[in-house]
Coordinates of C-alpha atoms and ligand atoms in Angstrom, one line a residue:
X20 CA -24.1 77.7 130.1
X21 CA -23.3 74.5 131.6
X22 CA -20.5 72.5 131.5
X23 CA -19.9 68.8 132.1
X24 CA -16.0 67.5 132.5
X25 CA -16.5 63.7 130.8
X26 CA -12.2 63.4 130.3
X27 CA -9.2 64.2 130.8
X28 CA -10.1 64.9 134.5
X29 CA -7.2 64.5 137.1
X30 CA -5.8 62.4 134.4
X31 CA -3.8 63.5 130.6
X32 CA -6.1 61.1 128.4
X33 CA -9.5 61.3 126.6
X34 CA -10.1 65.0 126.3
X35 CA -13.8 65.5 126.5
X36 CA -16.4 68.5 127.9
X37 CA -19.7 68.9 127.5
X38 CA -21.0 72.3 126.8
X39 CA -25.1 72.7 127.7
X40 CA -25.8 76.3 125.9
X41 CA -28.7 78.0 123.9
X42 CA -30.7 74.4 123.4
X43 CA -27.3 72.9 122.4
X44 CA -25.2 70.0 123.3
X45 CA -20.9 70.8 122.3
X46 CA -18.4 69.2 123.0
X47 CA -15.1 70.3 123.4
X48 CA -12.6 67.8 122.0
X49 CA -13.9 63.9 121.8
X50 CA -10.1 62.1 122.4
X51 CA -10.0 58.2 123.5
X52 CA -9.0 57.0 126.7
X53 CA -5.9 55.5 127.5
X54 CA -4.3 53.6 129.9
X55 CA -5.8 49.9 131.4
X56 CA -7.4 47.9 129.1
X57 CA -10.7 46.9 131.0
X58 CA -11.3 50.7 131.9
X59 CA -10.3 52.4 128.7
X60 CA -12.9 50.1 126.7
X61 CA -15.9 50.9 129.0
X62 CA -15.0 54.8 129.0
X63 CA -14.5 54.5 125.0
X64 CA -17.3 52.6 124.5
X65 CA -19.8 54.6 126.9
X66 CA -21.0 58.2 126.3
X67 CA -22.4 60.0 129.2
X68 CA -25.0 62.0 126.7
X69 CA -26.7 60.8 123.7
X70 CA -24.5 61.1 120.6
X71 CA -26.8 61.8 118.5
X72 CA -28.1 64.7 120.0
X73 CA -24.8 66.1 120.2
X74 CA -25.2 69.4 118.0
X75 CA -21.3 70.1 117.3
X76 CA -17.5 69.2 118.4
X77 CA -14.8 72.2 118.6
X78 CA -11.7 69.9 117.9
X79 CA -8.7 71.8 119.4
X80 CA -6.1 69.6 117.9
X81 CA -5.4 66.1 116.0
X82 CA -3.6 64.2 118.5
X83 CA -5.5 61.2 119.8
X84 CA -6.2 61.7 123.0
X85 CA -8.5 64.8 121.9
X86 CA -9.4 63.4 118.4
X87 CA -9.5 59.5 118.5
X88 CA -13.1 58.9 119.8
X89 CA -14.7 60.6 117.2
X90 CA -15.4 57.6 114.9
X91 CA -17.2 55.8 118.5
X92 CA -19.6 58.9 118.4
X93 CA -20.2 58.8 115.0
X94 CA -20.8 55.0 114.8
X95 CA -23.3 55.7 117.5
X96 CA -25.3 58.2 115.7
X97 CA -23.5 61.7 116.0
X98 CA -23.8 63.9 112.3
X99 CA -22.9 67.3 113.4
X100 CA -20.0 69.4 112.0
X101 CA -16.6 68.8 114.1
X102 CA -15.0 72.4 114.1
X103 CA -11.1 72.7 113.8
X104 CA -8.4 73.9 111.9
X105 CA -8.0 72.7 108.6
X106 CA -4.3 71.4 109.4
X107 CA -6.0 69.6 112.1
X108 CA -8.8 68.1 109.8
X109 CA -5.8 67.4 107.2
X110 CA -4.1 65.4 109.8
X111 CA -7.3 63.5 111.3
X112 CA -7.7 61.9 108.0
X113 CA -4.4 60.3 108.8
X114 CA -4.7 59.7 112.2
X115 CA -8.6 58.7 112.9
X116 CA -7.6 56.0 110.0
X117 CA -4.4 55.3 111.8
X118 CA -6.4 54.7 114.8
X119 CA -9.4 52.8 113.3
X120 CA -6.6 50.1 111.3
X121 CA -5.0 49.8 115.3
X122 CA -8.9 48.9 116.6
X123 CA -9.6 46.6 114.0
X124 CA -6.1 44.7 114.7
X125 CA -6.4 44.7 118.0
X126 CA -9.2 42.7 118.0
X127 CA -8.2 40.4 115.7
X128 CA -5.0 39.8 117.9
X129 CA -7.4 39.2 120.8
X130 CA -9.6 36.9 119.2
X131 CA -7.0 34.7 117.9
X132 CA -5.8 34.3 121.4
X133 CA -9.2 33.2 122.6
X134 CA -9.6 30.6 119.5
X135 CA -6.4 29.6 120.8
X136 CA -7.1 28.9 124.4
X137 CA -10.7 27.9 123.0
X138 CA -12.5 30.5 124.4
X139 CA -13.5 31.1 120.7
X140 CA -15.2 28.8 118.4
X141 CA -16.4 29.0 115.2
X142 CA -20.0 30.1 114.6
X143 CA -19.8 31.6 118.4
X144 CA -18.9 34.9 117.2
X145 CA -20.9 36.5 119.6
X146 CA -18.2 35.7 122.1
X147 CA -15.7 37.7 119.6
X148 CA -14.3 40.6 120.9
X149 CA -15.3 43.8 118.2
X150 CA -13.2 46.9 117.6
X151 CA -14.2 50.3 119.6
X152 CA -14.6 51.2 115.7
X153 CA -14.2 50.6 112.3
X154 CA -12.3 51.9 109.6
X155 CA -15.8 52.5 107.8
X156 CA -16.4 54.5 111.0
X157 CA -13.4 57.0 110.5
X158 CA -14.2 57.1 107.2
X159 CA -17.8 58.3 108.2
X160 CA -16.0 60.9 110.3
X161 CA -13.7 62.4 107.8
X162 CA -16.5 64.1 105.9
X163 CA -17.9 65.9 109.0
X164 CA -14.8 68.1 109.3
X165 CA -16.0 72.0 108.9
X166 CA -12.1 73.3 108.5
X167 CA -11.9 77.1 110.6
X168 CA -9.7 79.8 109.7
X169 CA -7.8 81.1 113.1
X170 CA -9.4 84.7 114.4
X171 CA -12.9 84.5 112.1
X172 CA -15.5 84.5 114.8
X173 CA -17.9 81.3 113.6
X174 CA -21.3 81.3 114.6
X175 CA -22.6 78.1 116.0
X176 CA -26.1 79.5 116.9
X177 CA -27.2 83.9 116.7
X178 CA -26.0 84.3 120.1
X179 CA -22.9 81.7 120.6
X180 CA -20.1 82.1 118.6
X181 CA -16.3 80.7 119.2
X182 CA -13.0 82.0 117.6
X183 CA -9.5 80.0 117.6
X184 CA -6.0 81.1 118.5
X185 CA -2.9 79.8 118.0
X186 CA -1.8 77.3 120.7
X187 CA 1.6 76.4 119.9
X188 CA 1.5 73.0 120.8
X189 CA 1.5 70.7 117.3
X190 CA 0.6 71.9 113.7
X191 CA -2.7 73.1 113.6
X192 CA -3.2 73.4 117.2
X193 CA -5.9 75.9 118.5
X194 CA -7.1 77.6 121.7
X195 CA -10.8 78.4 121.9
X196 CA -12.8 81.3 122.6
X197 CA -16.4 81.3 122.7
X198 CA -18.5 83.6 123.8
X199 CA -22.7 83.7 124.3
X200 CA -24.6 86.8 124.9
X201 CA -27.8 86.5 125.8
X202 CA -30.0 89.5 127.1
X203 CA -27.4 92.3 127.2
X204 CA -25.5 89.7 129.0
X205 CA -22.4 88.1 127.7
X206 CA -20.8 85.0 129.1
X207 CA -17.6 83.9 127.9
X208 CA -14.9 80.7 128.0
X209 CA -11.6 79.7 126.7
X210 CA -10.7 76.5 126.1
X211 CA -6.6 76.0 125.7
X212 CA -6.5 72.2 124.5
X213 CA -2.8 72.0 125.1
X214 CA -0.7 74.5 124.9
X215 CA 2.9 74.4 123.6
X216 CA 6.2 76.3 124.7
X217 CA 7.7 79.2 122.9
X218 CA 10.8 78.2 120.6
X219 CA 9.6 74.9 120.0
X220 CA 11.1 73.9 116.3
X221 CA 8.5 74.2 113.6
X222 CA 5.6 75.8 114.6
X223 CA 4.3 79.3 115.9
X224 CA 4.7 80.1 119.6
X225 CA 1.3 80.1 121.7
X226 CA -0.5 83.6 120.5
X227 CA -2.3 85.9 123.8
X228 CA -6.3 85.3 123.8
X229 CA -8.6 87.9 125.0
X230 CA -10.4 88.5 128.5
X231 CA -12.7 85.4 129.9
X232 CA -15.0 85.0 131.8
X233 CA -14.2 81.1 132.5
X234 CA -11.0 79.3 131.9
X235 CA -10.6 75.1 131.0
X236 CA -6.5 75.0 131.1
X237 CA -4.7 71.8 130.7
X238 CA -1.9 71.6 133.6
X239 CA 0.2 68.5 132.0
X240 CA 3.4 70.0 133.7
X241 CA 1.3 72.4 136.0
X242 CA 4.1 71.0 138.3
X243 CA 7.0 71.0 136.6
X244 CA 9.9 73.2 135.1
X245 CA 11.3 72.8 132.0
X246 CA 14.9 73.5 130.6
X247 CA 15.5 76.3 128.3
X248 CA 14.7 75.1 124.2
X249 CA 18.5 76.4 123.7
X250 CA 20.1 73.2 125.6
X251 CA 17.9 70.8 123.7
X252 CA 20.4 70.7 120.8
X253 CA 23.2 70.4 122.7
X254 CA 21.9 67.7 124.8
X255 CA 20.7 65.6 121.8
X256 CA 23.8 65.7 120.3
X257 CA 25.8 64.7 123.3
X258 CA 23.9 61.4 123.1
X259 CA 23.3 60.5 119.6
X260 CA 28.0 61.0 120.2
X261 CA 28.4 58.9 122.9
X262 CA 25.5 56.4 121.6
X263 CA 27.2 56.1 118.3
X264 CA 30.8 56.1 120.1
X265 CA 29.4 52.8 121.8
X266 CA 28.7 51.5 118.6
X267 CA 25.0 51.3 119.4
X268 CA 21.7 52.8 118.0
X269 CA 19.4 55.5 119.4
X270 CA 15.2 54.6 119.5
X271 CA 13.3 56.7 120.1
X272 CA 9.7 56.4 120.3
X273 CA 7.7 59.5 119.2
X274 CA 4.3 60.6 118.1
X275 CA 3.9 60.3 114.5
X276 CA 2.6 63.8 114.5
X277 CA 4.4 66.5 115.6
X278 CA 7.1 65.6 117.8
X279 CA 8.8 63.4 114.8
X280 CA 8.7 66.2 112.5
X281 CA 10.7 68.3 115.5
X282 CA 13.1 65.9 115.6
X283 CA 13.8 65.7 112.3
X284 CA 14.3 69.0 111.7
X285 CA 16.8 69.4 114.7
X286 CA 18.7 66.0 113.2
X287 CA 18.9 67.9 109.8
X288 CA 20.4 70.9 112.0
X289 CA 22.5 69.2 114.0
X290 CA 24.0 67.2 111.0
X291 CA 24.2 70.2 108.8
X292 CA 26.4 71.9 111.4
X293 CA 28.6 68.9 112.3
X294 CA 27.9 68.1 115.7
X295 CA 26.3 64.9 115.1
X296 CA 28.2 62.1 112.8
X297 CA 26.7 61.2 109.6
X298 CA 24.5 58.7 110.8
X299 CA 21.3 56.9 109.3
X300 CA 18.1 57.9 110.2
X301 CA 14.8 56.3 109.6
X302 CA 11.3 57.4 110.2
X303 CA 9.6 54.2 110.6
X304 CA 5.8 55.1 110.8
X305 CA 3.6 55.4 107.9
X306 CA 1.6 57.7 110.0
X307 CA 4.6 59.9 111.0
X308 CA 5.2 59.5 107.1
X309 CA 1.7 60.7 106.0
X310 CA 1.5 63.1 108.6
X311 CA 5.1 64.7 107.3
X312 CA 3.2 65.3 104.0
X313 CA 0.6 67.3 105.6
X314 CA 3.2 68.8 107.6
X315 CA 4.8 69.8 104.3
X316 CA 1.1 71.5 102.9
X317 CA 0.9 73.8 105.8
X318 CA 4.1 76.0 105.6
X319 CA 1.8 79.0 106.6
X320 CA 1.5 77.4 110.0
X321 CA 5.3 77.7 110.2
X322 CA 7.8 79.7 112.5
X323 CA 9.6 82.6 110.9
X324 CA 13.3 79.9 111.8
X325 CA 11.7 77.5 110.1
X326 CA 10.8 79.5 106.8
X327 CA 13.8 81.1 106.5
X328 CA 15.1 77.9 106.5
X329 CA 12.8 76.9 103.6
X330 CA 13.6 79.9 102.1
X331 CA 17.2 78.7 101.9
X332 CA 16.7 76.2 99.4
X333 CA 16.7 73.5 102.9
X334 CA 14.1 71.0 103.2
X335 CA 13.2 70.9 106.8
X336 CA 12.0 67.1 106.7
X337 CA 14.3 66.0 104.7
X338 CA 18.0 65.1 104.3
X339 CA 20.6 63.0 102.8
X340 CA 20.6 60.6 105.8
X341 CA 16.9 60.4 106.1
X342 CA 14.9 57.6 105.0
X343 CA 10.8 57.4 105.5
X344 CA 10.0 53.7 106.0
X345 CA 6.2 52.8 104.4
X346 CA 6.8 48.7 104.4
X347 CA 7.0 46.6 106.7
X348 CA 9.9 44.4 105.3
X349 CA 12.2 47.2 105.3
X350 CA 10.9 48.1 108.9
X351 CA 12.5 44.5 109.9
X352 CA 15.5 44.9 107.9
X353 CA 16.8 48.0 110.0
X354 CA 16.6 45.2 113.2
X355 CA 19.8 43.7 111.2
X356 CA 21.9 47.1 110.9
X357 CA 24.8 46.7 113.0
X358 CA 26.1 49.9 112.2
X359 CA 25.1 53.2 114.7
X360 CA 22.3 54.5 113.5
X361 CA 19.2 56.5 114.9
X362 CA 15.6 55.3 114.5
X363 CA 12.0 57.2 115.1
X364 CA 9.0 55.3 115.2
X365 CA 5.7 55.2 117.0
X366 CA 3.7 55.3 119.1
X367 CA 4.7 57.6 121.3
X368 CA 3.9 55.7 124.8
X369 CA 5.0 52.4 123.1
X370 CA 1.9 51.1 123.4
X371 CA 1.5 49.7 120.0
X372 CA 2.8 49.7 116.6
X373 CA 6.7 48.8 115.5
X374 CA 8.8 50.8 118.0
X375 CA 7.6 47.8 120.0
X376 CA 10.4 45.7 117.2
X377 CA 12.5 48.3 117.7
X378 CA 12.5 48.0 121.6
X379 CA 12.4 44.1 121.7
X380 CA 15.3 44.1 119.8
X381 CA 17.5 46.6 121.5
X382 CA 16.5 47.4 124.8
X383 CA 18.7 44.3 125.9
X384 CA 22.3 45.7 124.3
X385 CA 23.7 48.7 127.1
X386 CA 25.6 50.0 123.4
X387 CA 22.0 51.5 122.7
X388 CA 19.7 54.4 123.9
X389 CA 16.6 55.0 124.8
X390 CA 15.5 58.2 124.2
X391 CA 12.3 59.5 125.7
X392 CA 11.0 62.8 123.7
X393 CA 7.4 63.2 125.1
X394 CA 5.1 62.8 127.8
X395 CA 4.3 59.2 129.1
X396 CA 1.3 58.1 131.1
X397 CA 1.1 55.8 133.8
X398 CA 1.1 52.6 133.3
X399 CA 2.6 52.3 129.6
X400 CA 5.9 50.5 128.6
X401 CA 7.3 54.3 128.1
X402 CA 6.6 55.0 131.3
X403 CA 8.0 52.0 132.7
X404 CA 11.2 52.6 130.7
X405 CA 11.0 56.3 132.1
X406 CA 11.1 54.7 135.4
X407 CA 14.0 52.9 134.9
X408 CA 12.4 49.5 135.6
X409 CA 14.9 46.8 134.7
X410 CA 12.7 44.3 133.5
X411 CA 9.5 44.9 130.8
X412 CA 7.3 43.1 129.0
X413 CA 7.2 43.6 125.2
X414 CA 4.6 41.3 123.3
X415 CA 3.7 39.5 126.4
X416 CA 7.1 38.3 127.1
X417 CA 9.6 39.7 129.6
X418 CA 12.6 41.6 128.4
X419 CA 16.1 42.6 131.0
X420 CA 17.0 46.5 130.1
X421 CA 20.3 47.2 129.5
X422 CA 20.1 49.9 127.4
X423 CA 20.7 53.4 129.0
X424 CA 17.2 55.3 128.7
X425 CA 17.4 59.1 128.5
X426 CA 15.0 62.1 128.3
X427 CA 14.4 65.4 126.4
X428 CA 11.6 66.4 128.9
X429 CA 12.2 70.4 126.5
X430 CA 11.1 68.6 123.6
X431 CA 8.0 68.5 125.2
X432 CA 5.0 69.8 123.4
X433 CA 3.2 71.0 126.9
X434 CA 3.9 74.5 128.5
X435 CA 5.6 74.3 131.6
X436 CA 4.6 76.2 134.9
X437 CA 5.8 79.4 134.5
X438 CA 4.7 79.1 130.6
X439 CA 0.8 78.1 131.2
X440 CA 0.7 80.8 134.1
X441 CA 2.6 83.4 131.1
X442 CA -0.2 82.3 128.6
X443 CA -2.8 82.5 131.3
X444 CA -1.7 86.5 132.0
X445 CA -4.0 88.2 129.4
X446 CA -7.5 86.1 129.8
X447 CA -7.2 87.2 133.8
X448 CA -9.1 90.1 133.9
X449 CA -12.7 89.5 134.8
X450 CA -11.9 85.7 135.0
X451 CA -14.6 84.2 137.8
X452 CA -13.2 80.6 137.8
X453 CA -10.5 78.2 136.7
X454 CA -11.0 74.4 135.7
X455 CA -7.3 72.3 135.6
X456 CA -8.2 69.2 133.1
X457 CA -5.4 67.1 131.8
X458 CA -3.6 66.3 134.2
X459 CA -2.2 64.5 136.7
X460 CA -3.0 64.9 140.4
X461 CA -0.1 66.2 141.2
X462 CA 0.8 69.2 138.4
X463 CA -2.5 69.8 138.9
X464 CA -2.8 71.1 142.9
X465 CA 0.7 72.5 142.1
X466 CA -0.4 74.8 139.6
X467 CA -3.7 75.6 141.4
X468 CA -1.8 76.7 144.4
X469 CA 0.3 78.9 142.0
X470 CA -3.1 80.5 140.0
X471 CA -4.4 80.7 143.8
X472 CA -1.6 82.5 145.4
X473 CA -0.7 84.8 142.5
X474 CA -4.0 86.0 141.4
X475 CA -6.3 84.7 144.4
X476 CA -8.6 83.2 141.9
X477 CA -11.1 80.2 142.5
X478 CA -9.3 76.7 141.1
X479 CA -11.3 73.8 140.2
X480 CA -10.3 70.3 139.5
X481 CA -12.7 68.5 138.6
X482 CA -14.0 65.0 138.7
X483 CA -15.4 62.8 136.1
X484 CA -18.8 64.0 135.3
X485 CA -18.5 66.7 137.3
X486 CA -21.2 69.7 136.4
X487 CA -20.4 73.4 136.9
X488 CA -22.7 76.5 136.0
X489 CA -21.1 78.7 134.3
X490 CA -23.1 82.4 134.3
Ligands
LIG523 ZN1 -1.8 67.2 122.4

């Protein structure tokens, strides 16, 4: 078995491994790049194998940075079945759409800039810029979904088969287990995606795998460690009070998927047991929108909190307060409110789509909040907000920052530390090697000299197209 590390190496985007086993190319996860322009469209745009002899993809979840550049390898000859969950497949629809409709306007945006500044002419349109793909391209991709149940061994050839697990980390999340025996001789691996915390709202906590004989762990906060899930309440509603005290509004830019539907449900808490005033809040993402309705088809994905609170009568993405924004026009009117009032939108680094109105529009009034839920890479505007630069620029146009920017590092979706090293505990015996992916530098050689010191195991990070034998 070989394995070839094409993403998310010493970096959090673009989850992608090549497995080499039994006369078969696999990948593990096939997630876009993000982060400069100029670099993200040669990574997206180049494969490092053929796609189209690619025999299969094991999808561990739906977010984008493991999902989004499946429509680039099917537009460039991949047919194979793509392996995951069937909440995950449920949500791709959504989200590889999502993704393709943000392609397609990109270049369009870019184009009309260079007719603009004439480097553009009619009839020239090689010069055009095209999308990394098309929405015929993610539409080519839905039907390749092969939906898994969690636990049923599925064989991809007679000697190579791969199970899931519960990962914890969005709906439909899965860690993988696959195992090839060949000889008398087995070989096995576990891929974790990303893997969640325990007590996160919604979903399942991150479920124990068995014994490996390899281990690819992601190590987004190898590094860090996070606050109990107990103060999160506490701490939201401090600010959404002293926000709405100031008269302002709180933004917060979230994934669509996942972290949204968190946040809604501890808003419905929160204003169910009186510790947040009875304030407006709007979901303002049609993705975050159609991704609550899948949400909404998977209660057996749920947490037994999150049942019972279903069983109740409640509905956990919904309340009196709550409004899902679809259009556009309503979108704009909420820039007008001048009442205190909360609003969600995407996406979640603020690298695109209306929370960029949302920010141009109130990041200059110190009445309002910034409220950062989730993970942030380098160089994007949430980042820079993160950072607390003073000065950003939204729409190519520089914008002061006066609003007070805050963070709810527990809401995170990624295990912390001490949480990846607990989930690690029952693969350990046997394991020969351990590959960090995902991410950066840092986390990553602090949680290797943690693996290394407890457990004196090897720790690899690896490169970009770095190869390793696995046997
Ligand atoms: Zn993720």
């Amino acid at each position: 078995m070989r394995i070839t590390f094409h993403g998310a190496a010493r970096t959090v985007t673009g989850s992608l491994h090549e497995l080499q086993v039994d006369g078969q190319r696999i990948l593990l996860d096939c997630g876009l790049y993000q982060g400069r322009r100029a670099e993200a469209e040669r990574i997206n745009r180049n494969f490092a194998f053929p796609p189209d002899e690619v025999d299969a993809v094991l999808l561990s979840h739906a977010h984008i940075d493991h999902s989004g550049n499946l429509p680039q390898l099917v537009k460039q000859g991949f047919r194979g079945p793509i392996y995951s969950s069937s909440a995950t497949a449920d949500l791709c629809d959504w989200m590889l759409r999502d993704s393709a409709y943000l392609q397609e306007k990109d270049a369009e945006f870019i184009n009309k800039r260079k007719r603009r500044r004439r480097a553009l002419v009619d009839g020239d349109e090689n010069n055009a810029v095209e999308p990394l793909y098309s929405m015929a391209d993610a539409e080519a991709t839905i039907p390749l979904f092969r939906p898994v149940e969690m636990h049923r061994p599925t064989e991809l050839s007679p000697r190579l088969r791969f199970e899931t697990y519960e990962a914890g980390h969005i709906l439909g999340s899965n860690a993988i287990h696959l195992v090839f025996s060949e000889n008398g001789k087995r070989t096995s691996l576990v891929f974790s995606g990303d893997i969640g915390r325990p007590d996160l709202p919604i979903i399942r906590d991150p479920e124990a795998l068995p014994p490996a004989d390899y281990l690819i762990v992601e190590s987004t906060y190898g590094g860090r460690l996070h606050k109990s899930m107990d103060l999160v309440k506490g701490k939201l509603a401090d600010i959404i009070n002293r926000t709405a005290q100031q008269g302002g509004k709180v933004i917060v830019p979230s994934f669509a998927v996942g972290r949204t539907q968190q946040l809604v449900l501890l808003l419905h808490e929160l204003t169910n047991e009186k510790r947040i005033p009875d304030l407006h809040v709007f979901v303002d993402s049609p993705l975050a929108v159609n991704a609550t309705e899948v949400f909404r088809q998977h209660t057996d994905l749920y947490d037994a909190a999150t049942r019972s609170f279903l069983m109740e009568g409640e509905d956990p993405f919904g309340f009196q307060r709550l409004r899902y924004v679809r259009e556009a026009s309503e979108s704009k009117a909420i820039n007008d409110l001048r009442y205190p009032h909360i609003v969600i939108s995407a996406s979640g680094m603020c690298e695109a789509g209306r929370i960029l109105h949302h920010l141009r529009n109130g990041v200059g009034d110190p009445r309002n909040t910034v409220l950062i839920v989730g993970f942030m890479a380098e160089h994007t505007l949430g980042r820079k907000l993160l950072n607390g630069e003073r000065e950003v620029n939204i729409f190519g146009e520089p914008v002061v920052v006066r609003a007070t920017v805050e963070k709810l590092n527990e809401m995170s979706g990624h295990a912390d530390q001490n949480e990846l090293l607990a989930w690690m505990k029952p693969i350990l015996p046997g394991l020969k090697k351990v590959f960090l992916v995902h991410g950066e530098p840092v986390q990553m050689e602090a949680l290797k000299a943690r693996i290394e010191g407890e457990h004196g195991l090897d720790v690899v990070i690896p490169q970009r197209g770095d190869t390793h034998i696995l046997a």
